[in-house]
Amino acid sequence: MQPTVPDDDLIRIAVGLACRAPSVHNTQPWRWRYDGGVLDLSADSHRRLASADPSERQLVVSCGAALHHLGTALTALGWLADIRRVPDQASPSHVAQIRFHHYTRSPQSHDLDLLSAIRRRYSDRGPFDPVDPNTLSPASLKDMVRGHGVHLTVLPHSARPVLAAATELTAASRRLDPTYQTELYWWAGHSLPEDGIPTEALATADNQARVDIGRRFPIGSDSGSILHPDQATVLVLSTDGDDRGAWVRTGEALSAVLLEATATGHATCPLTHMTELPQSRKMIGNLLPDSGVPQVLIRIGSTGTQVPPRQTPRRPIESVLTIVPRPGQRC
């Protein structure tokens, strides 16, 4: 007889895979609690970036990405996730509540491809070669994110100067901001054992100069293999509203795009710095064909790299997941 809820070990595996999701500065701002067959996801406000993300928008987007990673992992493991997003308005840290059902079909090959993509995905901050149009369909990505209540816009190459100007605006406004700079250098450019962005995941000075639309991170050691200016395709994820529900769904859509791109052999890098300040966010909004609210940009391209770099660190599962013992269960 099949169990009606996942056992503790499967939850540990699924949450461990969910925690491979991207998060702003690799802060991993989530907490999970499994009790009585119900899994709750909450945002960890102690990991909020007070300067870059005072509204916690990017924190919640990060949690949404982890939520989609969880559902993707569960599908490959034979379970369906029944998700209630932002279920408790009185508890703003509560992102989602997940209940479980057995899948009525066996996992398909693409489900396993996406599971593999969870393990292989990483943010590449160096320059890209162009996307191969035969391996990634913008139309299919648009349909995919539409299911999350999110809009996807593929920006034309002519938008690149606006993106570069928005990047320079954000960099200039923060160049002499000690709070922002201290926060940035706390999370990036050195090897923390459990979180943050290590030096080897950050581009060298030369490669940073080749990516004119990237966040101005500390100088790293990832030299990459592309020796020309970035030729990535840039996507924008936008929403009709700008509340916590929209942020959660943005994170889910972000995860879906990144995993599909990774599964088809593409390099990716989410960009959030251009949506952190009102002036630069308005510049991005003016590029959209409708009145949507820009949330996240994504660079997609190719690097020709066959061996991915060492994965960025992740917090131990016991520090992010609480499993409440069932009655009669021995701890």
PDB file of C-alpha atoms in Angstrom, residues 28-238:
ATOM      1  CA  GLN A  28      19.287  31.295   0.950  1.00  0.00           C
ATOM      2  CA  PRO A  29      16.585  33.166   2.879  1.00  0.00           C
ATOM      3  CA  TRP A  30      14.153  30.325   3.533  1.00  0.00           C
ATOM      4  CA  ARG A  31      12.944  28.037   6.281  1.00  0.00           C
ATOM      5  CA  TRP A  32      10.966  24.817   5.928  1.00  0.00           C
ATOM      6  CA  ARG A  33       8.793  22.969   8.474  1.00  0.00           C
ATOM      7  CA  TYR A  34       7.287  19.499   7.930  1.00  0.00           C
ATOM      8  CA  ASP A  35       4.501  18.565  10.311  1.00  0.00           C
ATOM      9  CA  GLY A  36       1.754  15.988   9.903  1.00  0.00           C
ATOM     10  CA  GLY A  37       2.323  15.524   6.193  1.00  0.00           C
ATOM     11  CA  VAL A  38       2.221  19.281   5.480  1.00  0.00           C
ATOM     12  CA  LEU A  39       5.310  21.269   4.457  1.00  0.00           C
ATOM     13  CA  ASP A  40       5.445  25.004   5.136  1.00  0.00           C
ATOM     14  CA  LEU A  41       7.868  27.428   3.494  1.00  0.00           C
ATOM     15  CA  SER A  42       8.653  30.711   5.250  1.00  0.00           C
ATOM     16  CA  ALA A  43      10.950  33.594   4.416  1.00  0.00           C
ATOM     17  CA  ASP A  44      13.852  34.180   6.780  1.00  0.00           C
ATOM     18  CA  SER A  45      13.863  37.943   7.262  1.00  0.00           C
ATOM     19  CA  HIS A  46      17.116  37.740   9.195  1.00  0.00           C
ATOM     20  CA  ARG A  47      18.747  37.152   5.791  1.00  0.00           C
ATOM     21  CA  ARG A  48      17.208  40.186   4.133  1.00  0.00           C
ATOM     22  CA  LEU A  49      19.574  42.547   2.331  1.00  0.00           C
ATOM     23  CA  ALA A  50      18.674  45.710   4.215  1.00  0.00           C
ATOM     24  CA  SER A  51      20.261  48.042   1.662  1.00  0.00           C
ATOM     25  CA  ALA A  52      19.669  46.269  -1.659  1.00  0.00           C
ATOM     26  CA  ASP A  53      16.290  44.773  -0.751  1.00  0.00           C
ATOM     27  CA  PRO A  54      14.534  46.797   1.980  1.00  0.00           C
ATOM     28  CA  SER A  55      11.048  45.698   0.855  1.00  0.00           C
ATOM     29  CA  GLU A  56      12.043  41.971   0.932  1.00  0.00           C
ATOM     30  CA  ARG A  57      10.912  41.645  -2.694  1.00  0.00           C
ATOM     31  CA  GLN A  58      14.032  39.781  -3.792  1.00  0.00           C
ATOM     32  CA  LEU A  59      13.940  37.684  -0.635  1.00  0.00           C
ATOM     33  CA  VAL A  60      10.421  36.490  -1.511  1.00  0.00           C
ATOM     34  CA  VAL A  61      11.372  35.969  -5.177  1.00  0.00           C
ATOM     35  CA  SER A  62      14.211  33.739  -3.934  1.00  0.00           C
ATOM     36  CA  CYS A  63      11.731  31.727  -1.858  1.00  0.00           C
ATOM     37  CA  GLY A  64       9.470  31.395  -4.909  1.00  0.00           C
ATOM     38  CA  ALA A  65      12.382  29.934  -6.867  1.00  0.00           C
ATOM     39  CA  ALA A  66      12.971  27.394  -4.095  1.00  0.00           C
ATOM     40  CA  LEU A  67       9.255  26.537  -4.142  1.00  0.00           C
ATOM     41  CA  HIS A  68       9.392  25.736  -7.865  1.00  0.00           C
ATOM     42  CA  HIS A  69      12.593  23.736  -7.410  1.00  0.00           C
ATOM     43  CA  LEU A  70      10.745  21.725  -4.744  1.00  0.00           C
ATOM     44  CA  GLY A  71       7.808  20.973  -7.056  1.00  0.00           C
ATOM     45  CA  THR A  72      10.178  19.993  -9.865  1.00  0.00           C
ATOM     46  CA  ALA A  73      12.075  17.622  -7.577  1.00  0.00           C
ATOM     47  CA  LEU A  74       8.868  16.093  -6.225  1.00  0.00           C
ATOM     48  CA  THR A  75       7.557  15.412  -9.739  1.00  0.00           C
ATOM     49  CA  ALA A  76      10.705  13.445 -10.561  1.00  0.00           C
ATOM     50  CA  LEU A  77      10.335  11.597  -7.253  1.00  0.00           C
ATOM     51  CA  GLY A  78       6.725  10.584  -8.014  1.00  0.00           C
ATOM     52  CA  TRP A  79       4.791  13.164  -5.985  1.00  0.00           C
ATOM     53  CA  LEU A  80       2.603  16.144  -6.852  1.00  0.00           C
ATOM     54  CA  ALA A  81       2.691  19.314  -4.762  1.00  0.00           C
ATOM     55  CA  ASP A  82      -0.602  21.027  -3.959  1.00  0.00           C
ATOM     56  CA  ILE A  83       0.555  24.574  -3.192  1.00  0.00           C
ATOM     57  CA  ARG A  84      -1.227  27.393  -1.371  1.00  0.00           C
ATOM     58  CA  ARG A  85       0.757  30.575  -1.900  1.00  0.00           C
ATOM     59  CA  VAL A  86       0.886  33.274   0.781  1.00  0.00           C
ATOM     60  CA  PRO A  87      -1.790  31.392   2.751  1.00  0.00           C
ATOM     61  CA  ASP A  88      -1.720  33.545   5.876  1.00  0.00           C
ATOM     62  CA  GLN A  89      -1.964  37.288   5.289  1.00  0.00           C
ATOM     63  CA  ALA A  90      -1.443  37.883   9.009  1.00  0.00           C
ATOM     64  CA  SER A  91       1.961  36.182   8.805  1.00  0.00           C
ATOM     65  CA  PRO A  92       3.939  37.935   6.050  1.00  0.00           C
ATOM     66  CA  SER A  93       6.869  35.537   6.424  1.00  0.00           C
ATOM     67  CA  HIS A  94       4.665  32.560   5.426  1.00  0.00           C
ATOM     68  CA  VAL A  95       5.323  31.995   1.721  1.00  0.00           C
ATOM     69  CA  ALA A  96       3.535  28.728   0.952  1.00  0.00           C
ATOM     70  CA  GLN A  97       1.925  25.604   2.351  1.00  0.00           C
ATOM     71  CA  ILE A  98       2.430  22.358   0.453  1.00  0.00           C
ATOM     72  CA  ARG A  99       0.379  19.161   0.608  1.00  0.00           C
ATOM     73  CA  PHE A 100       1.160  16.050  -1.374  1.00  0.00           C
ATOM     74  CA  HIS A 101      -0.460  13.575  -3.756  1.00  0.00           C
ATOM     75  CA  HIS A 102       0.960  10.602  -5.602  1.00  0.00           C
ATOM     76  CA  TYR A 103       1.570  11.195  -9.276  1.00  0.00           C
ATOM     77  CA  THR A 104      -0.731   9.048 -11.424  1.00  0.00           C
ATOM     78  CA  ARG A 105       1.992   8.565 -14.039  1.00  0.00           C
ATOM     79  CA  SER A 106       5.630   7.666 -13.924  1.00  0.00           C
ATOM     80  CA  PRO A 107       8.142  10.516 -14.206  1.00  0.00           C
ATOM     81  CA  GLN A 108       8.874  11.361 -17.839  1.00  0.00           C
ATOM     82  CA  SER A 109      12.345  11.798 -19.314  1.00  0.00           C
ATOM     83  CA  HIS A 110      12.002  15.595 -19.262  1.00  0.00           C
ATOM     84  CA  ASP A 111      11.122  15.458 -15.569  1.00  0.00           C
ATOM     85  CA  LEU A 112      14.440  13.725 -14.978  1.00  0.00           C
ATOM     86  CA  ASP A 113      16.227  16.249 -17.220  1.00  0.00           C
ATOM     87  CA  LEU A 114      14.914  19.053 -15.012  1.00  0.00           C
ATOM     88  CA  LEU A 115      15.965  17.156 -11.891  1.00  0.00           C
ATOM     89  CA  SER A 116      19.468  16.938 -13.337  1.00  0.00           C
ATOM     90  CA  ALA A 117      19.307  20.646 -14.183  1.00  0.00           C
ATOM     91  CA  ILE A 118      18.661  21.441 -10.501  1.00  0.00           C
ATOM     92  CA  ARG A 119      21.987  19.820  -9.667  1.00  0.00           C
ATOM     93  CA  ARG A 120      23.885  21.460 -12.575  1.00  0.00           C
ATOM     94  CA  ARG A 121      22.459  24.998 -12.708  1.00  0.00           C
ATOM     95  CA  TYR A 122      24.638  27.905 -11.649  1.00  0.00           C
ATOM     96  CA  SER A 123      24.824  31.644 -12.300  1.00  0.00           C
ATOM     97  CA  ASP A 124      27.546  32.492 -14.807  1.00  0.00           C
ATOM     98  CA  ARG A 125      28.518  36.169 -14.482  1.00  0.00           C
ATOM     99  CA  GLY A 126      30.899  36.198 -17.457  1.00  0.00           C
ATOM    100  CA  PRO A 127      30.120  37.052 -21.100  1.00  0.00           C
ATOM    101  CA  PHE A 128      28.035  34.717 -23.270  1.00  0.00           C
ATOM    102  CA  ASP A 129      27.893  33.732 -26.900  1.00  0.00           C
ATOM    103  CA  PRO A 130      24.432  34.114 -28.491  1.00  0.00           C
ATOM    104  CA  VAL A 131      21.615  31.659 -27.831  1.00  0.00           C
ATOM    105  CA  ASP A 132      21.245  28.905 -30.400  1.00  0.00           C
ATOM    106  CA  PRO A 133      17.685  29.541 -31.659  1.00  0.00           C
ATOM    107  CA  ASN A 134      17.267  25.858 -32.484  1.00  0.00           C
ATOM    108  CA  THR A 135      17.577  24.710 -28.873  1.00  0.00           C
ATOM    109  CA  LEU A 136      15.534  27.189 -26.834  1.00  0.00           C
ATOM    110  CA  SER A 137      12.148  28.550 -27.865  1.00  0.00           C
ATOM    111  CA  PRO A 138      11.154  31.944 -26.419  1.00  0.00           C
ATOM    112  CA  ALA A 139       7.532  31.172 -27.345  1.00  0.00           C
ATOM    113  CA  SER A 140       7.499  28.025 -25.198  1.00  0.00           C
ATOM    114  CA  LEU A 141       9.113  29.920 -22.318  1.00  0.00           C
ATOM    115  CA  LYS A 142       6.413  32.589 -22.556  1.00  0.00           C
ATOM    116  CA  ASP A 143       3.712  29.944 -22.333  1.00  0.00           C
ATOM    117  CA  MET A 144       5.467  28.353 -19.388  1.00  0.00           C
ATOM    118  CA  VAL A 145       5.745  31.510 -17.288  1.00  0.00           C
ATOM    119  CA  ARG A 146       2.218  32.574 -18.222  1.00  0.00           C
ATOM    120  CA  GLY A 147       1.062  29.573 -16.218  1.00  0.00           C
ATOM    121  CA  HIS A 148       2.633  31.234 -13.185  1.00  0.00           C
ATOM    122  CA  GLY A 149       0.823  34.515 -13.833  1.00  0.00           C
ATOM    123  CA  VAL A 150       4.040  36.128 -15.072  1.00  0.00           C
ATOM    124  CA  HIS A 151       4.900  37.805 -18.380  1.00  0.00           C
ATOM    125  CA  LEU A 152       8.123  37.122 -20.279  1.00  0.00           C
ATOM    126  CA  THR A 153       9.571  39.675 -22.691  1.00  0.00           C
ATOM    127  CA  VAL A 154      12.540  38.934 -24.952  1.00  0.00           C
ATOM    128  CA  LEU A 155      14.365  42.238 -25.307  1.00  0.00           C
ATOM    129  CA  PRO A 156      15.765  43.153 -28.733  1.00  0.00           C
ATOM    130  CA  HIS A 157      19.440  43.949 -29.140  1.00  0.00           C
ATOM    131  CA  SER A 158      18.478  47.596 -29.553  1.00  0.00           C
ATOM    132  CA  ALA A 159      17.494  47.655 -25.862  1.00  0.00           C
ATOM    133  CA  ARG A 160      21.065  46.962 -24.783  1.00  0.00           C
ATOM    134  CA  PRO A 161      22.100  50.636 -24.398  1.00  0.00           C
ATOM    135  CA  VAL A 162      19.137  51.225 -22.077  1.00  0.00           C
ATOM    136  CA  LEU A 163      20.123  48.213 -19.974  1.00  0.00           C
ATOM    137  CA  ALA A 164      23.706  49.457 -19.797  1.00  0.00           C
ATOM    138  CA  ALA A 165      22.494  52.922 -18.785  1.00  0.00           C
ATOM    139  CA  ALA A 166      20.251  51.442 -16.089  1.00  0.00           C
ATOM    140  CA  THR A 167      23.193  49.411 -14.806  1.00  0.00           C
ATOM    141  CA  GLU A 168      25.460  52.444 -14.708  1.00  0.00           C
ATOM    142  CA  LEU A 169      22.770  54.458 -12.929  1.00  0.00           C
ATOM    143  CA  THR A 170      22.472  51.859 -10.167  1.00  0.00           C
ATOM    144  CA  ALA A 171      26.249  51.490  -9.891  1.00  0.00           C
ATOM    145  CA  ALA A 172      26.807  55.250  -9.714  1.00  0.00           C
ATOM    146  CA  SER A 173      24.122  55.762  -7.089  1.00  0.00           C
ATOM    147  CA  ARG A 174      25.719  53.123  -4.859  1.00  0.00           C
ATOM    148  CA  ARG A 175      29.388  53.641  -5.532  1.00  0.00           C
ATOM    149  CA  LEU A 176      29.794  55.825  -2.437  1.00  0.00           C
ATOM    150  CA  ASP A 177      27.056  54.162  -0.367  1.00  0.00           C
ATOM    151  CA  PRO A 178      28.935  52.500   2.519  1.00  0.00           C
ATOM    152  CA  THR A 179      25.903  50.493   3.689  1.00  0.00           C
ATOM    153  CA  TYR A 180      25.362  48.922   0.278  1.00  0.00           C
ATOM    154  CA  GLN A 181      29.067  48.299  -0.295  1.00  0.00           C
ATOM    155  CA  THR A 182      29.520  46.708   3.129  1.00  0.00           C
ATOM    156  CA  GLU A 183      26.525  44.450   2.502  1.00  0.00           C
ATOM    157  CA  LEU A 184      27.780  43.480  -0.947  1.00  0.00           C
ATOM    158  CA  TYR A 185      31.288  42.661   0.252  1.00  0.00           C
ATOM    159  CA  TRP A 186      29.920  40.692   3.199  1.00  0.00           C
ATOM    160  CA  TRP A 187      28.084  38.298   0.885  1.00  0.00           C
ATOM    161  CA  ALA A 188      30.362  38.244  -2.168  1.00  0.00           C
ATOM    162  CA  GLY A 189      34.035  37.812  -2.930  1.00  0.00           C
ATOM    163  CA  HIS A 190      35.216  35.494  -0.178  1.00  0.00           C
ATOM    164  CA  SER A 191      34.564  31.902   0.773  1.00  0.00           C
ATOM    165  CA  LEU A 192      31.944  31.553   3.472  1.00  0.00           C
ATOM    166  CA  PRO A 193      31.420  27.893   4.387  1.00  0.00           C
ATOM    167  CA  GLU A 194      27.623  27.816   3.904  1.00  0.00           C
ATOM    168  CA  ASP A 195      26.435  30.768   1.831  1.00  0.00           C
ATOM    169  CA  GLY A 196      27.469  33.844  -0.145  1.00  0.00           C
ATOM    170  CA  ILE A 197      29.204  34.034  -3.527  1.00  0.00           C
ATOM    171  CA  PRO A 198      32.788  32.736  -3.545  1.00  0.00           C
ATOM    172  CA  THR A 199      35.532  34.402  -5.566  1.00  0.00           C
ATOM    173  CA  GLU A 200      35.617  31.609  -8.153  1.00  0.00           C
ATOM    174  CA  ALA A 201      31.939  32.303  -8.987  1.00  0.00           C
ATOM    175  CA  LEU A 202      32.643  35.975  -9.736  1.00  0.00           C
ATOM    176  CA  ALA A 203      34.073  37.255 -13.016  1.00  0.00           C
ATOM    177  CA  THR A 204      37.546  38.711 -13.426  1.00  0.00           C
ATOM    178  CA  ALA A 205      37.886  42.439 -14.055  1.00  0.00           C
ATOM    179  CA  ASP A 206      38.251  41.830 -17.809  1.00  0.00           C
ATOM    180  CA  ASN A 207      35.115  39.713 -17.975  1.00  0.00           C
ATOM    181  CA  GLN A 208      33.144  42.115 -15.811  1.00  0.00           C
ATOM    182  CA  ALA A 209      34.020  44.810 -18.357  1.00  0.00           C
ATOM    183  CA  ARG A 210      32.702  42.560 -21.149  1.00  0.00           C
ATOM    184  CA  VAL A 211      29.296  42.298 -19.431  1.00  0.00           C
ATOM    185  CA  ASP A 212      28.094  45.884 -19.412  1.00  0.00           C
ATOM    186  CA  ILE A 213      24.734  45.003 -17.831  1.00  0.00           C
ATOM    187  CA  GLY A 214      25.927  42.981 -14.827  1.00  0.00           C
ATOM    188  CA  ARG A 215      25.898  43.976 -11.167  1.00  0.00           C
ATOM    189  CA  ARG A 216      29.206  45.475 -10.071  1.00  0.00           C
ATOM    190  CA  PHE A 217      30.373  42.630  -7.848  1.00  0.00           C
ATOM    191  CA  PRO A 218      33.817  42.362  -6.254  1.00  0.00           C
ATOM    192  CA  ILE A 219      36.474  41.141  -8.669  1.00  0.00           C
ATOM    193  CA  GLY A 220      36.630  37.372  -8.910  1.00  0.00           C
ATOM    194  CA  SER A 221      38.740  34.653 -10.482  1.00  0.00           C
ATOM    195  CA  ASP A 222      36.332  33.144 -13.060  1.00  0.00           C
ATOM    196  CA  SER A 223      38.020  34.044 -16.342  1.00  0.00           C
ATOM    197  CA  GLY A 224      35.702  31.938 -18.532  1.00  0.00           C
ATOM    198  CA  SER A 225      36.393  31.292 -22.216  1.00  0.00           C
ATOM    199  CA  ILE A 226      34.551  34.117 -24.040  1.00  0.00           C
ATOM    200  CA  LEU A 227      36.874  36.932 -25.078  1.00  0.00           C
ATOM    201  CA  HIS A 228      34.374  39.302 -26.677  1.00  0.00           C
ATOM    202  CA  PRO A 229      31.584  41.503 -25.277  1.00  0.00           C
ATOM    203  CA  ASP A 230      28.530  39.737 -23.930  1.00  0.00           C
ATOM    204  CA  GLN A 231      26.026  38.658 -26.592  1.00  0.00           C
ATOM    205  CA  ALA A 232      23.431  37.122 -24.302  1.00  0.00           C
ATOM    206  CA  THR A 233      19.726  37.221 -24.990  1.00  0.00           C
ATOM    207  CA  VAL A 234      18.055  39.194 -22.199  1.00  0.00           C
ATOM    208  CA  LEU A 235      14.622  38.264 -20.872  1.00  0.00           C
ATOM    209  CA  VAL A 236      12.452  40.280 -18.489  1.00  0.00           C
ATOM    210  CA  LEU A 237       9.968  38.695 -16.093  1.00  0.00           C
ATOM    211  CA  SER A 238       7.188  41.105 -15.176  1.00  0.00           C
TER     212      SER A 238
END
